[in-house]
mmCIF file of C-alpha atoms in Angstrom:
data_model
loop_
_atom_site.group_PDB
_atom_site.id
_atom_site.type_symbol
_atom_site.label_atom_id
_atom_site.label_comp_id
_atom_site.label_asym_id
_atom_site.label_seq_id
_atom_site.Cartn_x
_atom_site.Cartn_y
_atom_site.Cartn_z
ATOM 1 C CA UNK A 1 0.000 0.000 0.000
ATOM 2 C CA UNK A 2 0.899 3.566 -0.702
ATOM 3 C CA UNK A 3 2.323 5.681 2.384
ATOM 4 C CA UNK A 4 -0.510 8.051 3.042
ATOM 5 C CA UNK A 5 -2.013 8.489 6.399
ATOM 6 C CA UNK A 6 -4.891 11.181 6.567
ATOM 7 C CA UNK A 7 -5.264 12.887 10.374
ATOM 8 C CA UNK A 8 -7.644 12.429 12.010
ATOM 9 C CA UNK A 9 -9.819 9.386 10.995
ATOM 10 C CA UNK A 10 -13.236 10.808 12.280
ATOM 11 C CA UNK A 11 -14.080 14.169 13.762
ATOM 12 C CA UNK A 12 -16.943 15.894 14.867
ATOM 13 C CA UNK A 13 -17.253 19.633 15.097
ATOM 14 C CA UNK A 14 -19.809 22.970 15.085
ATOM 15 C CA UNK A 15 -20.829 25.364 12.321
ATOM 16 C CA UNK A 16 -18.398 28.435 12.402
ATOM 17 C CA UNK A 17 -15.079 26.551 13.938
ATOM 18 C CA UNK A 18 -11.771 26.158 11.738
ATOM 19 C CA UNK A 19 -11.059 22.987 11.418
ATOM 20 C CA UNK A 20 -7.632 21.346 9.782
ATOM 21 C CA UNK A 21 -7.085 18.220 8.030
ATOM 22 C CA UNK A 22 -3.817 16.366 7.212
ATOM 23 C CA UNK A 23 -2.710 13.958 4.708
ATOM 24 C CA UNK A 24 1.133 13.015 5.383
ATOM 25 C CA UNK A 25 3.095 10.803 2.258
ATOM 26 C CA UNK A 26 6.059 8.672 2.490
ATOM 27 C CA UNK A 27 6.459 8.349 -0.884
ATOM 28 C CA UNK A 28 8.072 11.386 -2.342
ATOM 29 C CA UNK A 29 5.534 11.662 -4.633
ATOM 30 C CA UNK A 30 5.296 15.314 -6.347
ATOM 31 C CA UNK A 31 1.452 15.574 -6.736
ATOM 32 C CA UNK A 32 -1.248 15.830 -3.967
ATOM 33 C CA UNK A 33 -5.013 15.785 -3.938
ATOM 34 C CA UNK A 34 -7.971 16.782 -1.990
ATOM 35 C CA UNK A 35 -11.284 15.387 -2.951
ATOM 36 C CA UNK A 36 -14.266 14.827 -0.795
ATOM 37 C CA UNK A 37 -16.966 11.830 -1.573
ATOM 38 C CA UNK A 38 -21.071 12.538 -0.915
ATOM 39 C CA UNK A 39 -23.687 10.589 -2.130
ATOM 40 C CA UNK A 40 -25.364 10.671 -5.668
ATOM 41 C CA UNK A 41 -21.657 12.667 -6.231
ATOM 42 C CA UNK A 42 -18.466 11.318 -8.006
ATOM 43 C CA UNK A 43 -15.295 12.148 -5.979
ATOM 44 C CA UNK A 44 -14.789 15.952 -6.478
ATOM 45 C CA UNK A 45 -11.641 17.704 -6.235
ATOM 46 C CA UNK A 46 -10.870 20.506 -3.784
ATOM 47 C CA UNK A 47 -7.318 21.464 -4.143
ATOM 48 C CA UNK A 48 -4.650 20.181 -5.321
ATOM 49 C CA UNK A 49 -0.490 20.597 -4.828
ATOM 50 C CA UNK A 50 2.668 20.349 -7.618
ATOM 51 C CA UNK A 51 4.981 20.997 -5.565
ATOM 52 C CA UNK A 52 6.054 22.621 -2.227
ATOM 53 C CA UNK A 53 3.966 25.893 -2.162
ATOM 54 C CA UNK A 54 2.830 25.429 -5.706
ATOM 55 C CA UNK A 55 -1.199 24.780 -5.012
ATOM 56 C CA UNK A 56 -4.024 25.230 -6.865
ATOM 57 C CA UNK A 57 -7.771 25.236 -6.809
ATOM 58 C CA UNK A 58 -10.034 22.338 -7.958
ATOM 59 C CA UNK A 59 -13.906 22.170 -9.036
ATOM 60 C CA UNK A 60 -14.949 22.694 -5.507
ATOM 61 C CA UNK A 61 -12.521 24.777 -3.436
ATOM 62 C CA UNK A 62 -15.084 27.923 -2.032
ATOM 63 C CA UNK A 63 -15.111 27.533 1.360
ATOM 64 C CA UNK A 64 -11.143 25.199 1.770
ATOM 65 C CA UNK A 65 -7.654 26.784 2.067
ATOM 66 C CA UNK A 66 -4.749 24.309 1.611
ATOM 67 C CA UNK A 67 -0.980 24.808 2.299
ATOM 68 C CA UNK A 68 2.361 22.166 1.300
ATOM 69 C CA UNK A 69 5.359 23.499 3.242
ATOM 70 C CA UNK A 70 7.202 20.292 3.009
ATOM 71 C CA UNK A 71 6.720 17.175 0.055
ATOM 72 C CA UNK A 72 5.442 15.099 2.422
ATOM 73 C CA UNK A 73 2.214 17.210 4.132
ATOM 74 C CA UNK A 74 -0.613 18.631 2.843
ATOM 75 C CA UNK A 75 -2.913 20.219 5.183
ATOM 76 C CA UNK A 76 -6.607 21.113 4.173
ATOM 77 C CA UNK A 77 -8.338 23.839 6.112
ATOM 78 C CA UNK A 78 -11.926 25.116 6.632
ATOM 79 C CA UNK A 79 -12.012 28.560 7.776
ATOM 80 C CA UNK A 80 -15.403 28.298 9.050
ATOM 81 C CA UNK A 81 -16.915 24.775 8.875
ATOM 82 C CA UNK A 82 -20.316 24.881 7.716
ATOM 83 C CA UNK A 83 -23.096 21.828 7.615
ATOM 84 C CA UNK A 84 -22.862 21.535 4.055
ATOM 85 C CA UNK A 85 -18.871 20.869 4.218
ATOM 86 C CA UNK A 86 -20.282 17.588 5.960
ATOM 87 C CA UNK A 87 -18.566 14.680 3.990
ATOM 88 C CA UNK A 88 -15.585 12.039 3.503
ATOM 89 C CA UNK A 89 -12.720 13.657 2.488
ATOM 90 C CA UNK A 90 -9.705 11.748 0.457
ATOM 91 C CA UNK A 91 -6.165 12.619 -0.224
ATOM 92 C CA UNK A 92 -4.533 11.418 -3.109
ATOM 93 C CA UNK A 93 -0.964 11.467 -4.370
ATOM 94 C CA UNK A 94 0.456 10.626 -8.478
ATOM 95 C CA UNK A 95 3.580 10.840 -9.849
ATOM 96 C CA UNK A 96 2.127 12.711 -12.630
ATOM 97 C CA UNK A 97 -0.581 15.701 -13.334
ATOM 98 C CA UNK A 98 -4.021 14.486 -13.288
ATOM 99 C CA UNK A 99 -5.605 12.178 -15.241
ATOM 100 C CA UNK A 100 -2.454 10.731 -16.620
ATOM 101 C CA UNK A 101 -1.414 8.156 -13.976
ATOM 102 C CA UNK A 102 -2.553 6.256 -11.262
ATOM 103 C CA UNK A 103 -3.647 7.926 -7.988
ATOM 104 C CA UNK A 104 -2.933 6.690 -4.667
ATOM 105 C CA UNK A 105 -5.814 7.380 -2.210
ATOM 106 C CA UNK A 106 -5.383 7.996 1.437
ATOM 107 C CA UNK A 107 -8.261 6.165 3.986
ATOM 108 C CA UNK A 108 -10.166 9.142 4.214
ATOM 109 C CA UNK A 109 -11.277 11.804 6.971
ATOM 110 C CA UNK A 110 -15.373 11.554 7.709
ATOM 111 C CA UNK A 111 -16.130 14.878 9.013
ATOM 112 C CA UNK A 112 -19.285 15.677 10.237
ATOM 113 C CA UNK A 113 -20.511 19.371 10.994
ATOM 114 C CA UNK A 114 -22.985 19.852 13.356
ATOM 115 C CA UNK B 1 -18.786 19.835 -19.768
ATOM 116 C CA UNK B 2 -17.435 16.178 -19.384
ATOM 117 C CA UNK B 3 -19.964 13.611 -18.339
ATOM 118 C CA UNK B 4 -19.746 10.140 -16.612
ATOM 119 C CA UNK B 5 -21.866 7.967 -15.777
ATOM 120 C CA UNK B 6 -22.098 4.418 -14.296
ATOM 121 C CA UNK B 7 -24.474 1.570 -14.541
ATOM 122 C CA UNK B 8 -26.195 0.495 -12.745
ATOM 123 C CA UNK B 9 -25.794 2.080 -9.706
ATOM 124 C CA UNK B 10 -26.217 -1.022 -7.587
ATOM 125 C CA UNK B 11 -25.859 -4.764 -8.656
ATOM 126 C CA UNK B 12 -26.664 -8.169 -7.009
ATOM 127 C CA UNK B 13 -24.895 -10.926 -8.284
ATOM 128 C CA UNK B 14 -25.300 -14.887 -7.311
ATOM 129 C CA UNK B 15 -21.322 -16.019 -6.499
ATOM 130 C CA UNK B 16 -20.490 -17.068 -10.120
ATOM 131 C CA UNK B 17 -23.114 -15.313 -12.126
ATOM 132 C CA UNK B 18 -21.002 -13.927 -14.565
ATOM 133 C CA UNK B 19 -21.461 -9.976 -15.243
ATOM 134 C CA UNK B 20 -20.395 -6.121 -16.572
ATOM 135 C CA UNK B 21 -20.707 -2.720 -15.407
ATOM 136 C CA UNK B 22 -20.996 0.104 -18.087
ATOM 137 C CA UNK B 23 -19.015 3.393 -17.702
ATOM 138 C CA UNK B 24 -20.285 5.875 -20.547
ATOM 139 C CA UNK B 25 -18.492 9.009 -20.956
ATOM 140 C CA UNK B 26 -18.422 12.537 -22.517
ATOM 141 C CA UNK B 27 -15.542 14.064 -23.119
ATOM 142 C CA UNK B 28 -12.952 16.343 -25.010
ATOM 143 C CA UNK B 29 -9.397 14.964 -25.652
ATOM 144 C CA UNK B 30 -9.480 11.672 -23.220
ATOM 145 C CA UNK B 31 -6.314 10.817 -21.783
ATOM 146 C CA UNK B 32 -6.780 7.965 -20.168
ATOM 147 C CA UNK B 33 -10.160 6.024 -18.642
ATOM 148 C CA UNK B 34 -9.361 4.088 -15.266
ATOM 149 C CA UNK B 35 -11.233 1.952 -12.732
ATOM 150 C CA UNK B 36 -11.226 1.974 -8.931
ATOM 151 C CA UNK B 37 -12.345 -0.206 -6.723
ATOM 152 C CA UNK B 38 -13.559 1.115 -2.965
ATOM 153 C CA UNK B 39 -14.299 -1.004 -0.354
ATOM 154 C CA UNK B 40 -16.669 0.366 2.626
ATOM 155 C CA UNK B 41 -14.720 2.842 4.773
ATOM 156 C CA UNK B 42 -11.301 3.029 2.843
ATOM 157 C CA UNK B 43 -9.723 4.847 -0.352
ATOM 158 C CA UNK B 44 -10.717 4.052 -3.794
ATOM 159 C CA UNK B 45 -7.938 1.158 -4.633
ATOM 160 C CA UNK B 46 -6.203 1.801 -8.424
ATOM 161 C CA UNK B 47 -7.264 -1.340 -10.651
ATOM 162 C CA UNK B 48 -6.770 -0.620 -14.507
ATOM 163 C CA UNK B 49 -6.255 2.344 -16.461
ATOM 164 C CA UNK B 50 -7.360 2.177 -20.318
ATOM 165 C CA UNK B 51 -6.018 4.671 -23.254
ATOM 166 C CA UNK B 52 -6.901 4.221 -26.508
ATOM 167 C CA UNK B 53 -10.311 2.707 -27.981
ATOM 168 C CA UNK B 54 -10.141 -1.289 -28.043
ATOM 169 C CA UNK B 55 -7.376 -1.477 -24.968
ATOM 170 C CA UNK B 56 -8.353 -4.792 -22.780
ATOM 171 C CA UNK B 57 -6.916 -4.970 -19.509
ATOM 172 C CA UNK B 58 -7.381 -8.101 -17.111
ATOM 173 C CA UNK B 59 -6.737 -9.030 -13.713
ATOM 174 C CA UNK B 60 -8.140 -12.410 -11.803
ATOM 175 C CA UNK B 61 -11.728 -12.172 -12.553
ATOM 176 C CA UNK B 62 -11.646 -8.761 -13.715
ATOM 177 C CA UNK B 63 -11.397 -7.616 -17.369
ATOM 178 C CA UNK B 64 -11.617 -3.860 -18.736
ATOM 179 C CA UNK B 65 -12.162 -2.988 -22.082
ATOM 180 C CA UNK B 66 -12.734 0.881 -23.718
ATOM 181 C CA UNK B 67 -14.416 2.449 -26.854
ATOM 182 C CA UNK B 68 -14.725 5.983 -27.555
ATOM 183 C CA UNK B 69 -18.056 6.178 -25.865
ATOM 184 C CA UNK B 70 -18.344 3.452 -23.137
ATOM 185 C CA UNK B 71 -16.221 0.986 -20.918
ATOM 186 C CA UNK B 72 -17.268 -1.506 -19.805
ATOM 187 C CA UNK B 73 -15.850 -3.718 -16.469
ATOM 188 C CA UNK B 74 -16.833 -7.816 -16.794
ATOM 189 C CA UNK B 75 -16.337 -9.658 -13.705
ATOM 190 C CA UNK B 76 -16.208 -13.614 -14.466
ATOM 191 C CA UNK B 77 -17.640 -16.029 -12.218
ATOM 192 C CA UNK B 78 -17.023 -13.849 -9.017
ATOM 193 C CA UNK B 79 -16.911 -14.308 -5.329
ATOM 194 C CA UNK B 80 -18.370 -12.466 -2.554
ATOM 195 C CA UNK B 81 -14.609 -10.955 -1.781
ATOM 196 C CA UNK B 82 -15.128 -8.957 -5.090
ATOM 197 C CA UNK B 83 -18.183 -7.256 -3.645
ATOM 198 C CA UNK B 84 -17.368 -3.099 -3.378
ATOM 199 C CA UNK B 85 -17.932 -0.037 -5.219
ATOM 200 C CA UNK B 86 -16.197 -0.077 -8.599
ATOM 201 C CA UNK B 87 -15.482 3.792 -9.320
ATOM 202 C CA UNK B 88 -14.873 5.062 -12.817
ATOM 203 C CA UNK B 89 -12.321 8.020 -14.146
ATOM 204 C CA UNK B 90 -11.937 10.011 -17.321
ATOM 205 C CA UNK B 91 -8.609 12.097 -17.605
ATOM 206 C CA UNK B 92 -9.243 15.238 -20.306
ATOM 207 C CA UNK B 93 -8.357 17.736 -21.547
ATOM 208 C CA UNK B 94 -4.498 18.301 -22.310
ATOM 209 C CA UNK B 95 -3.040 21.283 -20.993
ATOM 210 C CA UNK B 96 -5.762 21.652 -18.146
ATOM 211 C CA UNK B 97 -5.620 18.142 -16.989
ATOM 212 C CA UNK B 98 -8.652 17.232 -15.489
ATOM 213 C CA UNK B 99 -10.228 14.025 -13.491
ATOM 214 C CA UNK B 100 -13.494 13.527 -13.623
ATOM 215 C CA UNK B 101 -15.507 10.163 -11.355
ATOM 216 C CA UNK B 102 -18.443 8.944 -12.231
ATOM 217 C CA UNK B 103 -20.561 8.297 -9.114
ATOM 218 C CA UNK B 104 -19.546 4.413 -9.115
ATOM 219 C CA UNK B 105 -21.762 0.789 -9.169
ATOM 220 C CA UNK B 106 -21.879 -1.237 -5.899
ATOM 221 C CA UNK B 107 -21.617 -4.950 -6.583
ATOM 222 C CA UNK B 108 -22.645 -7.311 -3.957
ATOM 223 C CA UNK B 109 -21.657 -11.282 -4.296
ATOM 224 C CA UNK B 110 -23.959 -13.378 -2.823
ATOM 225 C CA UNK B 111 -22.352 -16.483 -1.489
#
């Protein structure tokens, strides 16, 4: 399996707090993903990383802030959690840009906002 | 706008009743078509990727073939460890690369 751990597993939390996500790789893999998973939905992309401070925004990103200081971490944050931020939420890593290769999925955060 | 879309949404298959899932797609400039497979409460798992119209790929009881509209995912004689959600993936648009999932097909073996 792929080196990705995703912190933490399961959290709770209220409308209006911040509330910070991490994915952490150990495979020195250049590209990172955020996506989050709801029903009747495909997996939608929030963010997404080339590099070390090189980040950009995906299909979905109103509301999510990311930041890559280091190869290996890739933090997603929501300045102000609201209900309908409720959801799984997967990092993924590729050696390549997206869509071309492979992507390596983490176990997912289920966040629920209350 | 690219489209996908997966059918059915939900399957129920006798252990070695012999089937396919469809993956249709809309797109501009595919790069590459690949299937996932997700198992309750973990990442979607890579299983094939497909690029170019008539590309089989196969692995134990799964085989993955592509046209320029549709893929399709056959599952041979399967058992109830292949039950999951099999998750689709279109890669477009050169340039601005781009992912797009369809919402997947749950399979459940019945032993």
């Amino acid at each position: 399996d792929a080196g990705i751990t995703q912190s933490p597993r399961h959290k709770v939390t209220e409308t209006g707090t911040p509330v910070t996500l991490r994915c952490h790789q150990t495979e020195n893999h250049r590209y990172m993903y955020w996506y989050r998973q709801d029903p009747g939905h495909g997996l939608r992309l929030i963010h997404y990383s080339y590099g070390v401070k090189d980040t950009d925004k995906g299909e979905v990103s109103d509301g999510y802030s990311v930041s890559r200081s280091k190869t290996e971490d890739f933090l997603l944050t929501l300045e102000s959690a609201t209900s309908s931020q409720t959801s799984v939420y997967f990092c993924a890593i590729s050696t390549s840009p997206l869509g071309d290769e492979k992507l390596f999925f983490g176990s997912g955060t289920q966040l629920s906002v209350l | 706008e690219d489209q996908v879309t997966q059918s059915p949404e939900a399957l129920r298959l006798q252990e070695g009743e012999s089937s396919s899932l469809n993956c249709s797609y809309t797109v501009s400039g595919l790069r590459g078509l690949f299937w996932y497979r997700q198992d309750p409460g973990k990442g979607p798992e890579f299983l094939f990727t497909l690029y170019s119209a008539g590309e089989e790929k196969e692995k134990e009881r799964l085989k993955a073939t592509l046209t320029k509209k549709e893929s399709f995912l056959h599952i041979t004689a399967p058992k109830p460890e292949d039950s999951a959600t099999y998750l689709c993936a279109v890669g477009t648009n050169f340039g601005n690369e781009k992912l797009t999932f369809g919402t997947g097909t749950r399979l459940t073996i019945i032993p």
